[in-house]
mmCIF file with all atom_site columns, C-alpha atoms in Angstrom:
data_model
loop_
_atom_site.group_PDB
_atom_site.id
_atom_site.type_symbol
_atom_site.label_atom_id
_atom_site.label_alt_id
_atom_site.label_comp_id
_atom_site.label_asym_id
_atom_site.label_entity_id
_atom_site.label_seq_id
_atom_site.pdbx_PDB_ins_code
_atom_site.Cartn_x
_atom_site.Cartn_y
_atom_site.Cartn_z
_atom_site.occupancy
_atom_site.B_iso_or_equiv
_atom_site.pdbx_formal_charge
_atom_site.auth_seq_id
_atom_site.auth_comp_id
_atom_site.auth_asym_id
_atom_site.auth_atom_id
_atom_site.pdbx_PDB_model_num
ATOM 1   C CA . MET U 1 1   ? -0.962  7.518   -2.351  1.00 0.00 ? 374 MET U CA 1
ATOM 2   C CA . LEU U 1 2   ? -0.738  5.253   0.692   1.00 0.00 ? 375 LEU U CA 1
ATOM 3   C CA . VAL U 1 3   ? -2.671  1.974   0.509   1.00 0.00 ? 376 VAL U CA 1
ATOM 4   C CA . GLU U 1 4   ? -3.158  -0.570  3.291   1.00 0.00 ? 377 GLU U CA 1
ATOM 5   C CA . ILE U 1 5   ? -3.527  -4.183  2.155   1.00 0.00 ? 378 ILE U CA 1
ATOM 6   C CA . PRO U 1 6   ? -5.124  -6.308  4.880   1.00 0.00 ? 379 PRO U CA 1
ATOM 7   C CA . GLU U 1 7   ? -4.505  -10.027 5.381   1.00 0.00 ? 380 GLU U CA 1
ATOM 8   C CA . VAL U 1 8   ? -1.965  -10.709 2.671   1.00 0.00 ? 381 VAL U CA 1
ATOM 9   C CA . PHE U 1 9   ? -1.232  -13.637 4.973   1.00 0.00 ? 382 PHE U CA 1
ATOM 10  C CA . SER U 1 10  ? -3.335  -14.952 7.826   1.00 0.00 ? 383 SER U CA 1
ATOM 11  C CA . ALA U 1 11  ? -2.193  -14.337 11.405  1.00 0.00 ? 384 ALA U CA 1
ATOM 12  C CA . GLN U 1 12  ? -1.210  -18.009 11.630  1.00 0.00 ? 385 GLN U CA 1
ATOM 13  C CA . GLU U 1 13  ? 0.842   -17.844 8.429   1.00 0.00 ? 386 GLU U CA 1
ATOM 14  C CA . ALA U 1 14  ? 2.590   -14.676 9.615   1.00 0.00 ? 387 ALA U CA 1
ATOM 15  C CA . GLN U 1 15  ? 3.367   -16.310 12.963  1.00 0.00 ? 388 GLN U CA 1
ATOM 16  C CA . ALA U 1 16  ? 4.901   -19.323 11.220  1.00 0.00 ? 389 ALA U CA 1
ATOM 17  C CA . MET U 1 17  ? 7.066   -17.077 9.029   1.00 0.00 ? 390 MET U CA 1
ATOM 18  C CA . ARG U 1 18  ? 8.147   -15.082 12.064  1.00 0.00 ? 391 ARG U CA 1
ATOM 19  C CA . GLY U 1 19  ? 9.088   -18.293 13.867  1.00 0.00 ? 392 GLY U CA 1
ATOM 20  C CA . GLN U 1 20  ? 11.354  -19.283 10.982  1.00 0.00 ? 393 GLN U CA 1
ATOM 21  C CA . LEU U 1 21  ? 12.958  -15.848 10.886  1.00 0.00 ? 394 LEU U CA 1
ATOM 22  C CA . GLU U 1 22  ? 13.607  -15.802 14.632  1.00 0.00 ? 395 GLU U CA 1
ATOM 23  C CA . GLN U 1 23  ? 15.852  -18.846 14.207  1.00 0.00 ? 396 GLN U CA 1
ATOM 24  C CA . ALA U 1 24  ? 17.851  -17.256 11.380  1.00 0.00 ? 397 ALA U CA 1
ATOM 25  C CA . GLY U 1 25  ? 21.113  -15.323 11.638  1.00 0.00 ? 398 GLY U CA 1
ATOM 26  C CA . TRP U 1 26  ? 20.559  -11.575 11.516  1.00 0.00 ? 399 TRP U CA 1
ATOM 27  C CA . VAL U 1 27  ? 23.248  -9.105  10.413  1.00 0.00 ? 400 VAL U CA 1
ATOM 28  C CA . ASP U 1 28  ? 23.639  -5.335  10.718  1.00 0.00 ? 401 ASP U CA 1
ATOM 29  C CA . GLY U 1 29  ? 20.821  -3.715  8.733   1.00 0.00 ? 402 GLY U CA 1
ATOM 30  C CA . ARG U 1 30  ? 23.152  -1.098  7.266   1.00 0.00 ? 403 ARG U CA 1
ATOM 31  C CA . VAL U 1 31  ? 24.399  -3.639  4.689   1.00 0.00 ? 404 VAL U CA 1
ATOM 32  C CA . THR U 1 32  ? 21.659  -2.512  2.268   1.00 0.00 ? 405 THR U CA 1
ATOM 33  C CA . ALA U 1 33  ? 21.540  1.175   3.238   1.00 0.00 ? 406 ALA U CA 1
ATOM 34  C CA . GLY U 1 34  ? 22.886  4.039   1.177   1.00 0.00 ? 407 GLY U CA 1
ATOM 35  C CA . HIS U 1 35  ? 25.481  6.391   2.657   1.00 0.00 ? 408 HIS U CA 1
ATOM 36  C CA . ARG U 1 36  ? 22.978  8.843   4.170   1.00 0.00 ? 409 ARG U CA 1
ATOM 37  C CA . SER U 1 37  ? 20.520  6.164   5.311   1.00 0.00 ? 410 SER U CA 1
ATOM 38  C CA . ALA U 1 38  ? 23.300  4.224   7.049   1.00 0.00 ? 411 ALA U CA 1
ATOM 39  C CA . LEU U 1 39  ? 23.759  7.167   9.403   1.00 0.00 ? 412 LEU U CA 1
ATOM 40  C CA . VAL U 1 40  ? 20.235  6.748   10.829  1.00 0.00 ? 413 VAL U CA 1
ATOM 41  C CA . LYS U 1 41  ? 19.621  3.008   10.379  1.00 0.00 ? 414 LYS U CA 1
ATOM 42  C CA . HIS U 1 42  ? 19.845  0.878   13.516  1.00 0.00 ? 415 HIS U CA 1
ATOM 43  C CA . ASN U 1 43  ? 18.313  -2.561  13.100  1.00 0.00 ? 416 ASN U CA 1
ATOM 44  C CA . ARG U 1 44  ? 19.133  -6.105  12.049  1.00 0.00 ? 417 ARG U CA 1
ATOM 45  C CA . GLN U 1 45  ? 18.449  -7.779  8.756   1.00 0.00 ? 418 GLN U CA 1
ATOM 46  C CA . LEU U 1 46  ? 18.462  -11.200 7.158   1.00 0.00 ? 419 LEU U CA 1
ATOM 47  C CA . PRO U 1 47  ? 21.241  -11.347 4.524   1.00 0.00 ? 420 PRO U CA 1
ATOM 48  C CA . GLU U 1 48  ? 19.903  -10.671 1.045   1.00 0.00 ? 421 GLU U CA 1
ATOM 49  C CA . ASP U 1 49  ? 21.066  -14.014 -0.318  1.00 0.00 ? 422 ASP U CA 1
ATOM 50  C CA . HIS U 1 50  ? 20.038  -16.095 2.709   1.00 0.00 ? 423 HIS U CA 1
ATOM 51  C CA . PRO U 1 51  ? 18.077  -19.199 1.584   1.00 0.00 ? 424 PRO U CA 1
ATOM 52  C CA . LEU U 1 52  ? 15.228  -18.385 3.986   1.00 0.00 ? 425 LEU U CA 1
ATOM 53  C CA . ALA U 1 53  ? 14.964  -14.853 2.592   1.00 0.00 ? 426 ALA U CA 1
ATOM 54  C CA . ARG U 1 54  ? 14.656  -16.287 -0.903  1.00 0.00 ? 427 ARG U CA 1
ATOM 55  C CA . GLU U 1 55  ? 12.112  -18.902 0.188   1.00 0.00 ? 428 GLU U CA 1
ATOM 56  C CA . LEU U 1 56  ? 9.847   -16.529 2.096   1.00 0.00 ? 429 LEU U CA 1
ATOM 57  C CA . GLY U 1 57  ? 10.324  -13.771 -0.476  1.00 0.00 ? 430 GLY U CA 1
ATOM 58  C CA . ALA U 1 58  ? 9.062   -16.055 -3.229  1.00 0.00 ? 431 ALA U CA 1
ATOM 59  C CA . ARG U 1 59  ? 5.993   -16.866 -1.110  1.00 0.00 ? 432 ARG U CA 1
ATOM 60  C CA . ILE U 1 60  ? 5.278   -13.176 -0.617  1.00 0.00 ? 433 ILE U CA 1
ATOM 61  C CA . ILE U 1 61  ? 5.549   -12.345 -4.330  1.00 0.00 ? 434 ILE U CA 1
ATOM 62  C CA . GLU U 1 62  ? 3.358   -15.333 -5.224  1.00 0.00 ? 435 GLU U CA 1
ATOM 63  C CA . ARG U 1 63  ? 0.703   -14.250 -2.728  1.00 0.00 ? 436 ARG U CA 1
ATOM 64  C CA . LEU U 1 64  ? 0.756   -10.628 -3.885  1.00 0.00 ? 437 LEU U CA 1
ATOM 65  C CA . SER U 1 65  ? 0.403   -11.633 -7.521  1.00 0.00 ? 438 SER U CA 1
ATOM 66  C CA . SER U 1 66  ? -3.104  -12.876 -6.717  1.00 0.00 ? 439 SER U CA 1
ATOM 67  C CA . ASN U 1 67  ? -4.041  -9.929  -4.455  1.00 0.00 ? 440 ASN U CA 1
ATOM 68  C CA . ASN U 1 68  ? -6.420  -7.618  -6.291  1.00 0.00 ? 441 ASN U CA 1
ATOM 69  C CA . ILE U 1 69  ? -5.699  -4.575  -4.117  1.00 0.00 ? 442 ILE U CA 1
ATOM 70  C CA . PHE U 1 70  ? -1.956  -4.865  -4.628  1.00 0.00 ? 443 PHE U CA 1
ATOM 71  C CA . MET U 1 71  ? -2.164  -5.487  -8.354  1.00 0.00 ? 444 MET U CA 1
ATOM 72  C CA . SER U 1 72  ? -4.555  -2.582  -8.906  1.00 0.00 ? 445 SER U CA 1
ATOM 73  C CA . ALA U 1 73  ? -2.659  -0.109  -6.712  1.00 0.00 ? 446 ALA U CA 1
ATOM 74  C CA . ALA U 1 74  ? 0.900   -1.050  -7.696  1.00 0.00 ? 447 ALA U CA 1
ATOM 75  C CA . LEU U 1 75  ? 0.536   -2.113  -11.345 1.00 0.00 ? 448 LEU U CA 1
ATOM 76  C CA . PRO U 1 76  ? 3.831   -3.976  -10.868 1.00 0.00 ? 449 PRO U CA 1
ATOM 77  C CA . GLU U 1 77  ? 6.413   -4.303  -13.618 1.00 0.00 ? 450 GLU U CA 1
ATOM 78  C CA . LYS U 1 78  ? 9.242   -5.589  -11.367 1.00 0.00 ? 451 LYS U CA 1
ATOM 79  C CA . ILE U 1 79  ? 9.394   -6.523  -7.681  1.00 0.00 ? 452 ILE U CA 1
ATOM 80  C CA . PHE U 1 80  ? 12.639  -6.388  -5.737  1.00 0.00 ? 453 PHE U CA 1
ATOM 81  C CA . PRO U 1 81  ? 13.150  -9.689  -3.864  1.00 0.00 ? 454 PRO U CA 1
ATOM 82  C CA . PRO U 1 82  ? 11.681  -9.117  -0.372  1.00 0.00 ? 455 PRO U CA 1
ATOM 83  C CA . LEU U 1 83  ? 14.075  -8.440  2.494   1.00 0.00 ? 456 LEU U CA 1
ATOM 84  C CA . PHE U 1 84  ? 13.456  -9.043  6.207   1.00 0.00 ? 457 PHE U CA 1
ATOM 85  C CA . ASN U 1 85  ? 14.383  -7.026  9.267   1.00 0.00 ? 458 ASN U CA 1
ATOM 86  C CA . CYS U 1 86  ? 14.016  -6.940  13.035  1.00 0.00 ? 459 CYS U CA 1
ATOM 87  C CA . TYR U 1 87  ? 13.882  -4.033  15.485  1.00 0.00 ? 460 TYR U CA 1
ATOM 88  C CA . GLU U 1 88  ? 14.140  -4.420  19.268  1.00 0.00 ? 461 GLU U CA 1
ATOM 89  C CA . GLY U 1 89  ? 15.931  -2.930  22.255  1.00 0.00 ? 462 GLY U CA 1
ATOM 90  C CA . GLY U 1 90  ? 15.468  0.672   21.117  1.00 0.00 ? 463 GLY U CA 1
ATOM 91  C CA . GLU U 1 91  ? 16.460  0.051   17.493  1.00 0.00 ? 464 GLU U CA 1
ATOM 92  C CA . SER U 1 92  ? 15.042  2.478   14.930  1.00 0.00 ? 465 SER U CA 1
ATOM 93  C CA . PHE U 1 93  ? 15.489  3.915   11.446  1.00 0.00 ? 466 PHE U CA 1
ATOM 94  C CA . GLY U 1 94  ? 15.472  7.714   11.212  1.00 0.00 ? 467 GLY U CA 1
ATOM 95  C CA . TYR U 1 95  ? 13.916  9.783   8.446   1.00 0.00 ? 468 TYR U CA 1
ATOM 96  C CA . HIS U 1 96  ? 15.205  8.882   4.985   1.00 0.00 ? 469 HIS U CA 1
ATOM 97  C CA . ILE U 1 97  ? 14.187  8.390   1.354   1.00 0.00 ? 470 ILE U CA 1
ATOM 98  C CA . ASP U 1 98  ? 14.913  5.036   -0.273  1.00 0.00 ? 471 ASP U CA 1
ATOM 99  C CA . ASN U 1 99  ? 17.486  4.780   -3.083  1.00 0.00 ? 472 ASN U CA 1
ATOM 100 C CA . ALA U 1 100 ? 15.869  5.491   -6.444  1.00 0.00 ? 473 ALA U CA 1
ATOM 101 C CA . VAL U 1 101 ? 17.331  2.419   -8.191  1.00 0.00 ? 474 VAL U CA 1
ATOM 102 C CA . ARG U 1 102 ? 18.418  -0.824  -6.566  1.00 0.00 ? 475 ARG U CA 1
ATOM 103 C CA . PRO U 1 103 ? 20.498  -3.635  -8.112  1.00 0.00 ? 476 PRO U CA 1
ATOM 104 C CA . ILE U 1 104 ? 19.344  -7.184  -7.477  1.00 0.00 ? 477 ILE U CA 1
ATOM 105 C CA . LYS U 1 105 ? 22.118  -9.180  -5.829  1.00 0.00 ? 478 LYS U CA 1
ATOM 106 C CA . GLY U 1 106 ? 23.290  -12.051 -8.018  1.00 0.00 ? 479 GLY U CA 1
ATOM 107 C CA . ALA U 1 107 ? 21.149  -10.965 -10.972 1.00 0.00 ? 480 ALA U CA 1
ATOM 108 C CA . PRO U 1 108 ? 21.673  -8.557  -13.879 1.00 0.00 ? 481 PRO U CA 1
ATOM 109 C CA . GLY U 1 109 ? 18.470  -6.605  -13.342 1.00 0.00 ? 482 GLY U CA 1
ATOM 110 C CA . ARG U 1 110 ? 17.770  -3.399  -11.435 1.00 0.00 ? 483 ARG U CA 1
ATOM 111 C CA . VAL U 1 111 ? 14.537  -2.071  -9.956  1.00 0.00 ? 484 VAL U CA 1
ATOM 112 C CA . ARG U 1 112 ? 13.387  1.546   -9.974  1.00 0.00 ? 485 ARG U CA 1
ATOM 113 C CA . THR U 1 113 ? 11.797  2.047   -6.552  1.00 0.00 ? 486 THR U CA 1
ATOM 114 C CA . ASP U 1 114 ? 8.510   3.701   -7.503  1.00 0.00 ? 487 ASP U CA 1
ATOM 115 C CA . LEU U 1 115 ? 6.786   2.109   -4.513  1.00 0.00 ? 488 LEU U CA 1
ATOM 116 C CA . SER U 1 116 ? 7.924   0.911   -1.100  1.00 0.00 ? 489 SER U CA 1
ATOM 117 C CA . MET U 1 117 ? 6.138   -1.844  0.790   1.00 0.00 ? 490 MET U CA 1
ATOM 118 C CA . THR U 1 118 ? 6.230   -3.147  4.355   1.00 0.00 ? 491 THR U CA 1
ATOM 119 C CA . LEU U 1 119 ? 4.621   -6.454  5.323   1.00 0.00 ? 492 LEU U CA 1
ATOM 120 C CA . PHE U 1 120 ? 4.147   -6.671  9.085   1.00 0.00 ? 493 PHE U CA 1
ATOM 121 C CA . LEU U 1 121 ? 4.899   -10.081 10.625  1.00 0.00 ? 494 LEU U CA 1
ATOM 122 C CA . SER U 1 122 ? 4.606   -9.168  14.334  1.00 0.00 ? 495 SER U CA 1
ATOM 123 C CA . GLU U 1 123 ? 1.305   -8.386  16.038  1.00 0.00 ? 496 GLU U CA 1
ATOM 124 C CA . PRO U 1 124 ? 0.972   -4.751  17.225  1.00 0.00 ? 497 PRO U CA 1
ATOM 125 C CA . GLY U 1 125 ? 0.512   -5.856  20.833  1.00 0.00 ? 498 GLY U CA 1
ATOM 126 C CA . ASP U 1 126 ? 3.801   -7.778  20.814  1.00 0.00 ? 499 ASP U CA 1
ATOM 127 C CA . TYR U 1 127 ? 5.934   -4.617  20.758  1.00 0.00 ? 500 TYR U CA 1
ATOM 128 C CA . ASP U 1 128 ? 5.850   -0.957  21.746  1.00 0.00 ? 501 ASP U CA 1
ATOM 129 C CA . GLY U 1 129 ? 6.884   1.706   19.258  1.00 0.00 ? 502 GLY U CA 1
ATOM 130 C CA . GLY U 1 130 ? 8.026   0.570   15.837  1.00 0.00 ? 503 GLY U CA 1
ATOM 131 C CA . GLU U 1 131 ? 5.446   2.587   13.917  1.00 0.00 ? 504 GLU U CA 1
ATOM 132 C CA . LEU U 1 132 ? 6.222   3.217   10.266  1.00 0.00 ? 505 LEU U CA 1
ATOM 133 C CA . VAL U 1 133 ? 5.921   6.991   9.895   1.00 0.00 ? 506 VAL U CA 1
ATOM 134 C CA . VAL U 1 134 ? 5.343   8.273   6.352   1.00 0.00 ? 507 VAL U CA 1
ATOM 135 C CA . LEU U 1 135 ? 5.167   11.911  5.278   1.00 0.00 ? 508 LEU U CA 1
ATOM 136 C CA . ASP U 1 136 ? 2.753   12.034  2.361   1.00 0.00 ? 509 ASP U CA 1
ATOM 137 C CA . THR U 1 137 ? 0.521   14.639  0.696   1.00 0.00 ? 510 THR U CA 1
ATOM 138 C CA . TYR U 1 138 ? -2.036  14.309  3.502   1.00 0.00 ? 511 TYR U CA 1
ATOM 139 C CA . GLY U 1 139 ? 0.478   14.925  6.293   1.00 0.00 ? 512 GLY U CA 1
ATOM 140 C CA . THR U 1 140 ? 2.236   12.535  8.656   1.00 0.00 ? 513 THR U CA 1
ATOM 141 C CA . ARG U 1 141 ? 0.850   9.006   8.774   1.00 0.00 ? 514 ARG U CA 1
ATOM 142 C CA . GLU U 1 142 ? 1.741   6.421   11.437  1.00 0.00 ? 515 GLU U CA 1
ATOM 143 C CA . ILE U 1 143 ? 1.212   2.798   10.425  1.00 0.00 ? 516 ILE U CA 1
ATOM 144 C CA . LYS U 1 144 ? 1.275   -0.257  12.665  1.00 0.00 ? 517 LYS U CA 1
ATOM 145 C CA . LEU U 1 145 ? -0.728  -3.101  11.169  1.00 0.00 ? 518 LEU U CA 1
ATOM 146 C CA . ARG U 1 146 ? -1.809  -6.577  12.165  1.00 0.00 ? 519 ARG U CA 1
ATOM 147 C CA . ALA U 1 147 ? 0.583   -9.431  11.388  1.00 0.00 ? 520 ALA U CA 1
ATOM 148 C CA . GLY U 1 148 ? 0.104   -10.500 7.775   1.00 0.00 ? 521 GLY U CA 1
ATOM 149 C CA . SER U 1 149 ? -1.089  -7.075  6.577   1.00 0.00 ? 522 SER U CA 1
ATOM 150 C CA . ALA U 1 150 ? 0.943   -4.669  4.444   1.00 0.00 ? 523 ALA U CA 1
ATOM 151 C CA . VAL U 1 151 ? 1.206   -1.031  3.460   1.00 0.00 ? 524 VAL U CA 1
ATOM 152 C CA . LEU U 1 152 ? 2.185   0.348   0.054   1.00 0.00 ? 525 LEU U CA 1
ATOM 153 C CA . TYR U 1 153 ? 3.432   3.925   -0.344  1.00 0.00 ? 526 TYR U CA 1
ATOM 154 C CA . PRO U 1 154 ? 5.442   6.040   -2.817  1.00 0.00 ? 527 PRO U CA 1
ATOM 155 C CA . GLY U 1 155 ? 9.187   5.435   -2.801  1.00 0.00 ? 528 GLY U CA 1
ATOM 156 C CA . THR U 1 156 ? 9.634   9.203   -2.957  1.00 0.00 ? 529 THR U CA 1
ATOM 157 C CA . SER U 1 157 ? 8.192   9.579   0.558   1.00 0.00 ? 530 SER U CA 1
ATOM 158 C CA . LEU U 1 158 ? 10.268  10.671  3.533   1.00 0.00 ? 531 LEU U CA 1
ATOM 159 C CA . HIS U 1 159 ? 9.719   7.984   6.168   1.00 0.00 ? 532 HIS U CA 1
ATOM 160 C CA . LYS U 1 160 ? 11.116  6.423   9.344   1.00 0.00 ? 533 LYS U CA 1
ATOM 161 C CA . VAL U 1 161 ? 10.573  3.602   11.853  1.00 0.00 ? 534 VAL U CA 1
ATOM 162 C CA . ASN U 1 162 ? 10.106  4.701   15.456  1.00 0.00 ? 535 ASN U CA 1
ATOM 163 C CA . PRO U 1 163 ? 12.261  3.083   18.171  1.00 0.00 ? 536 PRO U CA 1
ATOM 164 C CA . VAL U 1 164 ? 11.010  -0.277  19.431  1.00 0.00 ? 537 VAL U CA 1
ATOM 165 C CA . THR U 1 165 ? 11.083  -0.031  23.223  1.00 0.00 ? 538 THR U CA 1
ATOM 166 C CA . ARG U 1 166 ? 9.513   -3.407  24.084  1.00 0.00 ? 539 ARG U CA 1
ATOM 167 C CA . GLY U 1 167 ? 9.399   -6.713  22.259  1.00 0.00 ? 540 GLY U CA 1
ATOM 168 C CA . ALA U 1 168 ? 10.471  -7.204  18.656  1.00 0.00 ? 541 ALA U CA 1
ATOM 169 C CA . ARG U 1 169 ? 9.124   -5.898  15.350  1.00 0.00 ? 542 ARG U CA 1
ATOM 170 C CA . VAL U 1 170 ? 9.748   -8.355  12.514  1.00 0.00 ? 543 VAL U CA 1
ATOM 171 C CA . SER U 1 171 ? 8.722   -7.414  8.989   1.00 0.00 ? 544 SER U CA 1
ATOM 172 C CA . SER U 1 172 ? 9.464   -7.772  5.308   1.00 0.00 ? 545 SER U CA 1
ATOM 173 C CA . PHE U 1 173 ? 10.244  -4.739  3.170   1.00 0.00 ? 546 PHE U CA 1
ATOM 174 C CA . PHE U 1 174 ? 10.835  -4.311  -0.539  1.00 0.00 ? 547 PHE U CA 1
ATOM 175 C CA . TRP U 1 175 ? 10.239  -2.128  -3.571  1.00 0.00 ? 548 TRP U CA 1
ATOM 176 C CA . ILE U 1 176 ? 8.163   -2.205  -6.735  1.00 0.00 ? 549 ILE U CA 1
ATOM 177 C CA . GLN U 1 177 ? 8.824   -0.739  -10.159 1.00 0.00 ? 550 GLN U CA 1
ATOM 178 C CA . SER U 1 178 ? 5.408   0.134   -11.526 1.00 0.00 ? 551 SER U CA 1
ATOM 179 C CA . LEU U 1 179 ? 4.162   0.163   -15.094 1.00 0.00 ? 552 LEU U CA 1
ATOM 180 C CA . VAL U 1 180 ? 3.071   3.730   -14.254 1.00 0.00 ? 553 VAL U CA 1
ATOM 181 C CA . ARG U 1 181 ? 5.887   5.779   -12.741 1.00 0.00 ? 554 ARG U CA 1
ATOM 182 C CA . GLU U 1 182 ? 3.906   8.803   -11.487 1.00 0.00 ? 555 GLU U CA 1
ATOM 183 C CA . ASP U 1 183 ? 2.073   8.387   -8.189  1.00 0.00 ? 556 ASP U CA 1
ATOM 184 C CA . SER U 1 184 ? -0.700  10.811  -9.165  1.00 0.00 ? 557 SER U CA 1
ATOM 185 C CA . GLU U 1 185 ? -1.439  8.790   -12.307 1.00 0.00 ? 558 GLU U CA 1
ATOM 186 C CA . ARG U 1 186 ? -1.480  5.498   -10.373 1.00 0.00 ? 559 ARG U CA 1
ATOM 187 C CA . ALA U 1 187 ? -3.875  7.094   -7.865  1.00 0.00 ? 560 ALA U CA 1
ATOM 188 C CA . LEU U 1 188 ? -6.295  8.112   -10.638 1.00 0.00 ? 561 LEU U CA 1
ATOM 189 C CA . LEU U 1 189 ? -6.165  4.648   -12.190 1.00 0.00 ? 562 LEU U CA 1
ATOM 190 C CA . LEU U 1 190 ? -6.830  3.032   -8.813  1.00 0.00 ? 563 LEU U CA 1
ATOM 191 C CA . GLN U 1 191 ? -9.775  5.353   -8.151  1.00 0.00 ? 564 GLN U CA 1
ATOM 192 C CA . LEU U 1 192 ? -11.232 4.557   -11.552 1.00 0.00 ? 565 LEU U CA 1
ATOM 193 C CA . ASP U 1 193 ? -10.660 0.822   -11.159 1.00 0.00 ? 566 ASP U CA 1
ATOM 194 C CA . VAL U 1 194 ? -12.372 0.791   -7.744  1.00 0.00 ? 567 VAL U CA 1
ATOM 195 C CA . ALA U 1 195 ? -15.360 2.668   -9.187  1.00 0.00 ? 568 ALA U CA 1
ATOM 196 C CA . ILE U 1 196 ? -15.628 0.205   -12.089 1.00 0.00 ? 569 ILE U CA 1
ATOM 197 C CA . GLN U 1 197 ? -15.482 -2.770  -9.717  1.00 0.00 ? 570 GLN U CA 1
ATOM 198 C CA . ARG U 1 198 ? -18.221 -1.200  -7.563  1.00 0.00 ? 571 ARG U CA 1
ATOM 199 C CA . LEU U 1 199 ? -20.443 -0.756  -10.623 1.00 0.00 ? 572 LEU U CA 1
ATOM 200 C CA . LEU U 1 200 ? -19.807 -4.348  -11.689 1.00 0.00 ? 573 LEU U CA 1
ATOM 201 C CA . ARG U 1 201 ? -20.907 -5.516  -8.258  1.00 0.00 ? 574 ARG U CA 1
ATOM 202 C CA . ASP U 1 202 ? -23.932 -3.249  -7.785  1.00 0.00 ? 575 ASP U CA 1
ATOM 203 C CA . VAL U 1 203 ? -25.282 -2.632  -11.311 1.00 0.00 ? 576 VAL U CA 1
ATOM 204 C CA . PRO U 1 204 ? -23.576 -5.141  -13.640 1.00 0.00 ? 577 PRO U CA 1
ATOM 205 C CA . GLU U 1 205 ? -25.801 -4.193  -16.579 1.00 0.00 ? 578 GLU U CA 1
ATOM 206 C CA . HIS U 1 206 ? -25.011 -0.465  -16.357 1.00 0.00 ? 579 HIS U CA 1
ATOM 207 C CA . GLY U 1 207 ? -24.463 0.961   -19.835 1.00 0.00 ? 580 GLY U CA 1
ATOM 208 C CA . SER U 1 208 ? -21.446 3.039   -18.815 1.00 0.00 ? 581 SER U CA 1
ATOM 209 C CA . LEU U 1 209 ? -19.323 0.073   -17.749 1.00 0.00 ? 582 LEU U CA 1
ATOM 210 C CA . GLU U 1 210 ? -17.823 -0.570  -21.164 1.00 0.00 ? 583 GLU U CA 1
ATOM 211 C CA . GLU U 1 211 ? -17.072 3.123   -21.659 1.00 0.00 ? 584 GLU U CA 1
ATOM 212 C CA . LEU U 1 212 ? -15.433 3.478   -18.237 1.00 0.00 ? 585 LEU U CA 1
ATOM 213 C CA . THR U 1 213 ? -13.411 0.302   -18.751 1.00 0.00 ? 586 THR U CA 1
ATOM 214 C CA . GLY U 1 214 ? -12.236 1.698   -22.073 1.00 0.00 ? 587 GLY U CA 1
ATOM 215 C CA . VAL U 1 215 ? -11.208 4.962   -20.412 1.00 0.00 ? 588 VAL U CA 1
ATOM 216 C CA . TYR U 1 216 ? -9.225  2.998   -17.815 1.00 0.00 ? 589 TYR U CA 1
ATOM 217 C CA . HIS U 1 217 ? -7.319  1.015   -20.418 1.00 0.00 ? 590 HIS U CA 1
ATOM 218 C CA . ASN U 1 218 ? -6.696  4.019   -22.638 1.00 0.00 ? 591 ASN U CA 1
ATOM 219 C CA . LEU U 1 219 ? -5.216  5.911   -19.687 1.00 0.00 ? 592 LEU U CA 1
ATOM 220 C CA . LEU U 1 220 ? -3.091  2.901   -18.782 1.00 0.00 ? 593 LEU U CA 1
ATOM 221 C CA . ARG U 1 221 ? -1.966  2.659   -22.413 1.00 0.00 ? 594 ARG U CA 1
ATOM 222 C CA . LYS U 1 222 ? -1.047  6.370   -22.344 1.00 0.00 ? 595 LYS U CA 1
ATOM 223 C CA . TRP U 1 223 ? 0.894   6.229   -19.065 1.00 0.00 ? 596 TRP U CA 1
ATOM 224 C CA . ALA U 1 224 ? 2.411   2.735   -18.992 1.00 0.00 ? 597 ALA U CA 1
ATOM 225 C CA . GLN U 1 225 ? 6.168   2.521   -19.543 1.00 0.00 ? 598 GLN U CA 1
ATOM 226 C CA . LEU U 1 226 ? 7.314   -0.780  -21.023 1.00 0.00 ? 599 LEU U CA 1
#
């Protein structure tokens, strides 16, 4: 299941965040890559423990916690502190699958990477290339969203970032451990939730609403891992 989440931040907010990041000190992006991924990763990254990364990461998590699309699609249990990267001058990241479990630097916890997320901070017209390419059940998907918008996709997906041949692609990326581990089960819950919300909007007195809501919560109770 691949879900686009528009306007997590406004274009103006994304521009301001990008301006802050452009003044920060980037390091080799391979510092957070696994052995295999490091062979195909060519970009720059803000250090994990950089104060700006922590500041902007907290803003992103706070914003997502009130985003209905994200909460319904991800059903988050834990969110890895957002990281930030930059691609330019031909930099790219070849096909890879993210590490299944990631430790949180400076903290005792770990996050199982059920879902991967990219928040775009550069406008599509500001750079050439840089598409996020995801191989999912519906084939190959190329994603290049407006600044402030995000995409959520299974952490099990083979994916890459195409070379950036003009301009710079700045984004945030991170992972989510979901209450529901299986992507197919999350997809069914999302489909059911969307249908319930549509009924609430169009026919709020419909007699099936309580029954459907009960089905949703009973499925969540069956599949949730706490």
